[in-house]
Coordinates of C-alpha atoms and ligand atoms in Angstrom, one line a residue:
M77 CA -9.7 -24.3 14.6
A78 CA -13.4 -23.9 15.3
W79 CA -14.9 -21.8 12.6
T80 CA -17.5 -19.3 14.0
N81 CA -18.2 -15.8 13.1
S82 CA -21.2 -15.1 15.3
K83 CA -19.7 -12.1 17.1
D84 CA -18.6 -10.7 13.8
A85 CA -22.1 -11.2 12.3
A86 CA -23.6 -9.4 15.3
L87 CA -21.2 -6.5 15.0
R88 CA -21.9 -6.2 11.3
E89 CA -25.6 -6.0 11.9
R90 CA -25.1 -3.2 14.5
A91 CA -22.7 -1.5 12.2
M92 CA -25.3 -1.4 9.4
A93 CA -27.5 0.8 11.7
V94 CA -24.9 3.4 12.5
I95 CA -22.1 3.2 9.9
P96 CA -22.9 3.8 6.2
N97 CA -23.0 0.4 4.6
G98 CA -21.7 -1.1 7.8
M99 CA -18.1 -0.2 6.7
Y100 CA -16.5 1.8 3.9
G101 CA -13.1 2.1 2.2
H102 CA -10.4 -0.4 1.5
Q103 CA -10.9 -2.4 4.7
S104 CA -14.5 -3.2 3.9
V105 CA -14.8 -7.0 3.4
M106 CA -18.1 -6.6 1.6
L107 CA -16.4 -7.4 -1.7
L108 CA -14.1 -10.2 -0.4
P109 CA -15.0 -13.9 -0.3
D110 CA -18.0 -14.7 2.0
D111 CA -16.3 -15.8 5.2
Y112 CA -13.9 -12.8 5.7
P113 CA -14.6 -11.3 9.1
Q114 CA -15.0 -7.5 9.3
F115 CA -14.0 -6.7 12.8
Y116 CA -10.8 -7.7 14.7
D117 CA -9.9 -7.9 18.3
R118 CA -6.1 -8.2 18.5
A119 CA -2.9 -8.2 16.5
Q120 CA 0.5 -9.4 17.5
G121 CA 3.6 -10.0 15.4
A122 CA 2.4 -11.6 12.2
Y123 CA -1.0 -12.6 13.6
L124 CA -4.4 -11.2 13.7
W125 CA -7.4 -12.4 15.7
D126 CA -11.0 -11.7 14.8
T127 CA -13.7 -10.9 17.4
D128 CA -14.6 -14.6 17.6
G129 CA -11.0 -15.5 18.5
N130 CA -9.9 -17.0 15.2
R131 CA -6.3 -16.4 14.5
Y132 CA -4.9 -15.6 11.1
I133 CA -1.4 -15.2 9.6
D134 CA -2.0 -11.8 8.3
Y135 CA -0.6 -11.2 4.8
L136 CA -2.3 -7.9 4.4
C137 CA -0.2 -6.4 7.3
G138 CA -2.9 -3.7 7.9
Y139 CA -2.7 -3.0 4.1
G140 CA 0.9 -2.0 4.4
P141 CA 1.8 -0.5 7.8
N142 CA 2.9 -3.6 9.5
L143 CA 6.6 -4.1 8.5
F144 CA 8.2 -5.2 11.8
G145 CA 5.3 -7.0 13.3
Y146 CA 2.2 -5.8 15.1
G147 CA 3.0 -4.5 18.6
H148 CA 6.7 -4.3 18.0
E149 CA 8.3 -3.8 21.4
A150 CA 10.9 -1.1 20.7
I151 CA 8.7 0.9 18.4
D152 CA 5.7 0.9 20.7
A153 CA 7.9 1.7 23.7
A154 CA 9.1 4.8 21.9
Y155 CA 5.5 5.7 21.1
V156 CA 4.2 5.2 24.6
D157 CA 7.1 7.0 26.2
R158 CA 6.5 10.1 24.0
M159 CA 2.7 9.8 24.4
K160 CA 3.0 10.0 28.2
R161 CA 5.1 13.1 28.1
G162 CA 3.0 14.9 25.5
D163 CA 1.7 13.9 22.1
T164 CA -0.8 16.2 20.4
M165 CA 0.3 19.6 21.9
T166 CA 0.1 23.2 20.9
G167 CA 3.3 22.8 18.9
P168 CA 5.4 19.9 17.7
G169 CA 8.0 18.1 19.8
Q170 CA 11.7 17.9 19.1
A171 CA 11.0 14.5 17.4
M172 CA 9.8 16.5 14.4
V173 CA 13.2 17.9 13.8
E174 CA 14.9 14.6 14.5
L175 CA 12.6 12.7 12.2
A176 CA 13.1 15.2 9.3
E177 CA 16.9 14.8 9.9
A178 CA 16.6 11.0 9.9
L179 CA 14.5 10.8 6.8
T180 CA 16.6 13.3 4.8
A181 CA 19.7 11.3 5.8
Q182 CA 18.0 8.0 4.8
V183 CA 16.4 9.1 1.4
S184 CA 19.1 10.3 -1.0
H185 CA 17.0 12.7 -3.1
A186 CA 15.5 14.4 -0.1
D187 CA 16.7 17.7 1.4
W188 CA 13.6 18.5 3.5
A189 CA 10.6 16.7 5.0
M190 CA 7.0 17.6 5.9
F191 CA 4.7 15.5 8.0
C192 CA 1.1 14.7 7.8
K193 CA -1.3 11.8 8.6
N194 CA -2.3 9.8 5.5
G195 CA -0.8 9.0 2.2
T196 CA -3.5 11.1 0.6
D197 CA -2.3 14.1 2.5
A198 CA 1.3 13.6 1.2
T199 CA 0.3 13.0 -2.5
T200 CA -2.1 16.0 -2.4
M201 CA 0.6 18.2 -1.0
A202 CA 3.0 17.0 -3.7
M203 CA 0.5 18.0 -6.3
M204 CA 0.0 21.5 -4.8
I205 CA 3.7 22.0 -4.4
A206 CA 4.3 21.0 -8.1
R207 CA 1.7 23.5 -9.2
N208 CA 3.0 26.2 -6.9
F209 CA 6.6 25.5 -8.1
T210 CA 5.7 25.6 -11.8
R211 CA 2.7 27.9 -11.8
K212 CA 1.3 25.3 -14.2
K213 CA -1.7 23.1 -13.7
T214 CA -1.5 19.8 -15.6
I215 CA -0.4 16.6 -13.9
V216 CA 0.4 13.4 -15.8
L217 CA -0.4 10.2 -14.0
A218 CA -0.4 6.4 -14.8
K219 CA -3.8 5.0 -15.6
G220 CA -5.1 2.8 -12.8
A221 CA -2.5 3.9 -10.2
Y222 CA -3.7 4.6 -6.7
H223 CA -2.7 7.9 -5.1
G224 CA -5.3 8.2 -2.4
A225 CA -9.0 9.0 -1.7
A226 CA -9.3 12.7 -2.3
P227 CA -11.6 14.1 -5.0
W228 CA -8.7 14.5 -7.4
C229 CA -7.6 10.8 -7.2
T230 CA -10.2 8.6 -5.6
P231 CA -11.0 5.6 -7.8
L232 CA -14.8 5.8 -7.3
K233 CA -16.4 8.8 -9.1
N234 CA -19.4 9.3 -6.8
G235 CA -19.3 12.8 -5.3
V236 CA -16.5 13.8 -7.6
T237 CA -17.0 16.7 -10.2
E238 CA -15.3 17.2 -13.5
A239 CA -13.6 20.2 -12.1
D240 CA -12.0 18.0 -9.4
R241 CA -10.4 15.9 -12.3
A242 CA -9.5 18.8 -14.5
N243 CA -5.9 19.2 -15.7
Q244 CA -5.0 15.5 -15.6
V245 CA -3.6 13.4 -18.4
F246 CA -3.0 9.7 -18.2
Y247 CA -0.4 7.3 -19.5
E248 CA 0.3 3.6 -19.5
Y249 CA 2.8 2.6 -16.8
N250 CA 6.2 1.5 -18.2
N251 CA 5.2 2.7 -21.7
V252 CA 7.6 5.4 -22.8
E253 CA 5.6 6.4 -25.9
S254 CA 2.5 6.7 -23.9
L255 CA 4.3 8.8 -21.3
E256 CA 5.7 11.1 -24.1
A257 CA 2.2 11.4 -25.6
A258 CA 0.7 12.4 -22.3
V259 CA 3.4 15.0 -21.7
K260 CA 2.8 16.3 -25.2
A261 CA -0.9 16.6 -24.5
A262 CA 0.0 18.7 -21.4
G263 CA 1.8 21.1 -23.8
S264 CA 3.3 24.0 -22.0
D265 CA 1.2 23.4 -18.9
L266 CA 3.1 20.4 -17.3
A267 CA 3.4 20.7 -13.5
A268 CA 4.3 17.2 -12.6
I269 CA 4.6 13.5 -13.6
F270 CA 3.3 11.1 -10.9
A271 CA 4.7 7.6 -10.8
S272 CA 4.2 4.7 -8.6
P273 CA 7.6 3.1 -7.8
I274 CA 6.2 -0.2 -9.1
K275 CA 2.9 -0.9 -10.8
H276 CA 0.9 -2.2 -7.9
D277 CA -2.6 -1.7 -9.2
T278 CA -5.4 -4.0 -8.1
F279 CA -6.7 -6.8 -10.4
V280 CA -3.7 -6.8 -12.7
D281 CA -0.3 -8.3 -12.5
Q282 CA 2.3 -6.2 -10.8
E283 CA 5.2 -4.8 -12.8
L284 CA 8.6 -3.6 -11.8
P285 CA 9.6 -0.2 -13.4
D286 CA 11.5 -0.3 -16.7
P287 CA 14.5 1.8 -16.0
A288 CA 14.2 3.4 -19.5
Y289 CA 10.7 4.6 -18.5
A290 CA 11.8 5.9 -15.2
R291 CA 14.7 7.8 -16.8
R292 CA 12.5 9.2 -19.5
A293 CA 10.1 10.5 -16.8
R294 CA 13.0 12.3 -15.2
E295 CA 14.2 13.8 -18.5
L296 CA 10.7 15.0 -19.5
C297 CA 10.3 16.7 -16.1
D298 CA 13.7 18.4 -16.6
E299 CA 12.9 19.5 -20.1
H300 CA 9.6 21.0 -19.0
E301 CA 10.9 22.3 -15.6
A302 CA 8.2 20.2 -14.0
L303 CA 8.5 18.1 -10.9
L304 CA 8.8 14.3 -10.8
I305 CA 6.8 12.8 -8.0
V306 CA 7.2 9.2 -6.8
D307 CA 4.3 7.9 -4.7
D308 CA 6.2 5.6 -2.3
V309 CA 3.3 5.5 0.2
R310 CA 2.9 1.7 -0.2
A311 CA 6.3 0.5 -1.3
G312 CA 8.5 2.9 0.7
F313 CA 11.2 1.0 2.7
R314 CA 9.8 -2.3 1.4
L315 CA 12.0 -2.4 -1.7
A316 CA 15.0 -0.3 -0.6
R317 CA 16.3 1.6 2.4
D318 CA 16.1 4.6 0.2
C319 CA 13.4 5.9 -2.2
S320 CA 12.2 2.9 -4.2
W321 CA 13.4 4.5 -7.5
S322 CA 17.0 4.5 -6.2
L323 CA 16.8 0.9 -7.5
V324 CA 16.5 2.2 -11.1
G325 CA 18.9 5.1 -10.5
V326 CA 16.3 7.9 -10.8
K327 CA 15.9 10.7 -8.2
P328 CA 12.4 12.3 -8.0
D329 CA 12.0 15.9 -6.8
L330 CA 9.2 14.8 -4.4
S331 CA 8.4 11.5 -2.8
A332 CA 5.3 10.7 -0.8
W333 CA 5.5 8.2 2.2
G334 CA 3.1 6.6 4.6
K335 CA 2.0 3.1 5.6
A336 CA 5.1 1.5 7.0
I337 CA 7.2 4.5 8.1
A338 CA 6.1 4.2 11.7
N339 CA 5.1 0.5 11.7
G340 CA 1.4 1.3 12.0
H341 CA 1.4 4.5 14.0
P342 CA -0.4 7.3 12.1
I343 CA 2.0 9.4 10.2
S344 CA 2.9 10.1 6.6
A345 CA 5.5 12.3 5.0
L346 CA 6.4 14.3 1.9
L347 CA 10.1 14.5 1.1
G348 CA 11.6 16.9 -1.3
A349 CA 14.6 18.2 -3.1
E350 CA 16.2 21.6 -2.5
K351 CA 14.7 23.2 -5.6
A352 CA 11.2 22.6 -4.4
R353 CA 11.8 23.9 -0.9
F354 CA 10.4 27.4 -1.4
A355 CA 7.3 26.0 -3.2
A356 CA 6.8 23.7 -0.3
A357 CA 7.2 26.5 2.2
T358 CA 4.5 28.6 0.5
I359 CA 1.5 26.3 0.3
Y360 CA -0.8 26.2 3.3
A361 CA -0.8 22.7 4.6
T362 CA -1.7 21.5 8.1
G363 CA -3.9 19.3 10.3
S364 CA -4.9 19.1 13.9
F365 CA -3.0 15.8 14.4
W366 CA -0.1 16.3 11.9
F367 CA 2.4 17.4 14.5
S368 CA 1.6 14.8 17.2
A369 CA 4.9 13.7 18.7
A370 CA 4.3 10.1 19.5
P371 CA 3.9 8.8 15.9
M372 CA 7.1 10.7 15.1
A373 CA 8.9 8.9 18.0
A374 CA 7.6 5.6 16.6
S375 CA 8.8 6.5 13.2
L376 CA 12.3 7.3 14.5
A377 CA 12.4 3.9 16.2
T378 CA 11.2 2.3 12.9
L379 CA 13.9 4.1 10.9
K380 CA 16.5 2.8 13.4
L381 CA 15.5 -0.8 12.6
I382 CA 15.5 0.0 8.9
R383 CA 19.1 1.2 9.2
D384 CA 20.4 -1.4 11.6
T385 CA 18.7 -4.7 10.7
D386 CA 18.5 -7.1 7.8
Y387 CA 14.7 -6.6 7.8
L388 CA 14.7 -6.1 4.0
E389 CA 16.6 -9.2 3.1
R390 CA 14.5 -11.1 5.7
T391 CA 11.2 -10.1 4.1
I392 CA 12.5 -10.9 0.6
A393 CA 13.6 -14.4 1.8
L394 CA 10.2 -15.0 3.4
G395 CA 8.5 -13.9 0.3
E396 CA 10.6 -16.1 -1.9
R397 CA 9.9 -19.1 0.3
L398 CA 6.2 -18.4 0.0
R399 CA 6.3 -17.9 -3.7
A400 CA 8.2 -21.2 -4.4
G401 CA 6.0 -23.2 -2.0
L402 CA 2.8 -21.9 -3.5
D403 CA 4.0 -22.5 -7.1
E404 CA 4.9 -26.1 -6.2
A405 CA 1.6 -26.7 -4.4
A406 CA -0.4 -25.2 -7.3
G407 CA 1.5 -27.4 -9.8
R408 CA 0.7 -30.5 -7.8
H409 CA -3.0 -29.9 -8.3
G410 CA -2.8 -28.7 -11.9
F411 CA -3.2 -25.0 -11.3
T412 CA -1.0 -22.1 -12.4
L413 CA -0.7 -19.0 -10.2
R414 CA 0.3 -15.6 -11.4
Q415 CA 2.6 -14.4 -8.6
T416 CA 3.9 -11.0 -9.6
G417 CA 5.8 -8.1 -8.2
P418 CA 8.6 -8.1 -5.6
A419 CA 8.4 -11.3 -3.4
Q420 CA 8.0 -9.2 -0.3
M421 CA 4.9 -7.5 -1.8
P422 CA 3.2 -10.5 -3.4
L423 CA 0.1 -10.4 -5.6
I424 CA -1.3 -13.8 -6.2
M425 CA -3.9 -14.5 -8.8
F426 CA -4.9 -17.6 -10.8
D427 CA -4.2 -18.1 -14.5
D428 CA -7.4 -18.7 -16.4
D429 CA -9.8 -17.2 -13.8
P430 CA -11.7 -14.5 -15.7
T431 CA -14.5 -14.2 -13.1
G432 CA -12.4 -14.6 -10.0
A433 CA -14.2 -17.8 -9.0
K434 CA -11.1 -19.8 -8.4
A435 CA -9.4 -17.0 -6.5
Y436 CA -12.5 -16.5 -4.3
F437 CA -12.9 -20.1 -3.5
W438 CA -9.2 -20.7 -2.7
N439 CA -8.8 -17.5 -0.6
N440 CA -11.9 -18.4 1.4
A441 CA -10.6 -21.9 2.0
L442 CA -7.2 -20.4 3.1
L443 CA -9.0 -18.1 5.5
K444 CA -10.7 -21.0 7.2
R445 CA -7.3 -22.5 7.7
G446 CA -5.9 -19.4 9.4
V447 CA -4.3 -17.6 6.4
Y448 CA -5.5 -14.1 5.6
F449 CA -4.8 -13.6 1.8
H450 CA -6.4 -11.2 -0.6
P451 CA -7.7 -12.2 -4.1
W452 CA -6.8 -9.1 -6.0
H453 CA -4.8 -6.7 -4.0
N454 CA -1.0 -7.0 -3.4
M455 CA -0.1 -8.3 0.0
F456 CA 2.9 -7.7 2.3
M457 CA 5.5 -9.7 4.3
T458 CA 6.5 -8.7 7.8
T459 CA 9.7 -9.5 9.6
A460 CA 7.5 -11.1 12.3
M461 CA 6.7 -14.0 10.0
T462 CA 8.7 -17.2 10.5
D463 CA 9.6 -20.0 8.1
A464 CA 7.1 -22.1 10.0
D465 CA 4.3 -19.5 9.2
I466 CA 5.2 -19.7 5.6
D467 CA 5.2 -23.5 5.7
H468 CA 1.9 -23.6 7.4
T469 CA 0.6 -21.2 4.7
V470 CA 1.8 -23.5 2.0
E471 CA 0.2 -26.5 3.6
A472 CA -3.1 -24.7 3.9
A473 CA -2.8 -23.7 0.3
D474 CA -2.2 -27.3 -0.7
V475 CA -5.4 -28.4 1.0
S476 CA -7.2 -25.5 -0.5
F477 CA -6.0 -26.3 -4.0
K478 CA -7.3 -29.8 -3.5
L479 CA -10.7 -28.6 -2.4
L480 CA -10.8 -26.2 -5.4
K481 CA -10.1 -29.0 -7.8
A482 CA -12.8 -31.2 -6.2
A483 CA -15.3 -28.4 -6.4
G484 CA -15.3 -28.4 -10.2
P485 CA -16.7 -25.5 -12.2
L486 CA -17.8 -22.6 -10.1
P487 CA -20.2 -19.7 -10.8
P488 CA -18.8 -16.2 -11.5
V489 CA -18.2 -14.0 -8.5
E490 CA -21.1 -11.6 -8.7
K491 CA -19.8 -9.0 -6.2
L492 CA -16.7 -8.7 -8.3
A493 CA -18.6 -8.0 -11.4
F494 CA -20.5 -5.3 -9.5
L495 CA -17.3 -3.8 -8.3
H496 CA -15.9 -3.6 -11.8
S497 CA -19.1 -1.9 -13.0
M498 CA -18.7 0.7 -10.3
V499 CA -15.1 1.6 -11.1
D500 CA -15.1 1.4 -14.9
Ligands
PLP95 C1 -2.4 3.8 0.5 C2 -1.8 4.6 -0.6 C3 -2.1 6.0 -0.7 C4 -3.0 6.7 0.2 O1 -2.6 6.6 1.5 P1 -3.7 6.7 2.7 O2 -2.9 6.7 3.9 O3 -4.6 5.6 2.6 O4 -4.3 8.1 2.5 C5 -1.5 6.7 -1.7 N1 -0.7 6.1 -2.6 C6 -0.4 4.7 -2.6 C7 0.5 4.1 -3.6 C8 -1.0 4.0 -1.6 O5 -0.8 2.6 -1.5

């Protein structure tokens, strides 16, 4: 593969003139290893092509939406068909009712559904509904958990006021005493406990939920007549064909969904239990594009695949093949990887890599061999990946480990130190 990023470099330079910092948000590659391209031309199945024509096996999957492969034929046909007959109209299409029926049939805690565009819309509505339901203010959240980019939850504090963050108490994920202490601190003002289905924070190992912690969160909400909210935006339908906490036997009152529910078409959802229906009906929540019919048709087609195929078992098998192959390759070169979380949502970091130097070198070497990995964010498997893609990835990893070993001691990653200083 000829490595060139000249078109990308030119686009970045033009972007600098007309887009703040050239790019913003989670898809900015500013903080990634040096050779990551910023702009992309095409995506199909498990692959992504940059504007210079380089192809990558894409383990970011659009940062979550790509579950069944980019450009999935049946899903996109449903989208295009609906779009041609009317998408963003003066009112919703019948797909809205069908999708609410399909999701409430699919997700066992849910009796109703509301639709929006982004995960942040859904988590923000969940917070408002909990406060409306309880007439209380305080929300209890896990430290370091991501719930979106609104002033109440965005990880960077620039432009955020203390008032935006008022009435929030934090606990350590999976730690029952810490959760109890946070609820105690909320006193008689507890509106909701927010929980990620798994701990999938950046920079730290992922953790599956301890069932005792999940059950305690449920009990505490019941004792305080508060609402339990599971933020399934990232993990939704990647761990289970139901809400992710069905795996630990805990039903939330509200769950937020996004990313994969329409395989990349823009739609998110908030699902809720009967008791929160009136509270949901009496907040004002809307958006110009929230009722667009085509993403709803795409989501219906996606749900059909979720019900009717072995997609989940397939992504788990692919993830396990990758995990085993990488462990073996790392071992051959004397490295130890920390591969955490569910195999289908892999987070891959190096043991003994305090400044990220090993990870950055290795990820960059993989990129040049057509594998798009991330050094500190969890990744995703798609059903479009094949065993051959995984094997190619493991071979590229093997070569990259070899190069890493040959490189000897590396300087700390300065941009990473900068990022930590911004967030902390
Ligand atoms: C991505 C994400 C969000 C926010 O979703 P957007 O569509 O980016 O607004 C919220 N919660 C979790 C867990 C996420 O991964």
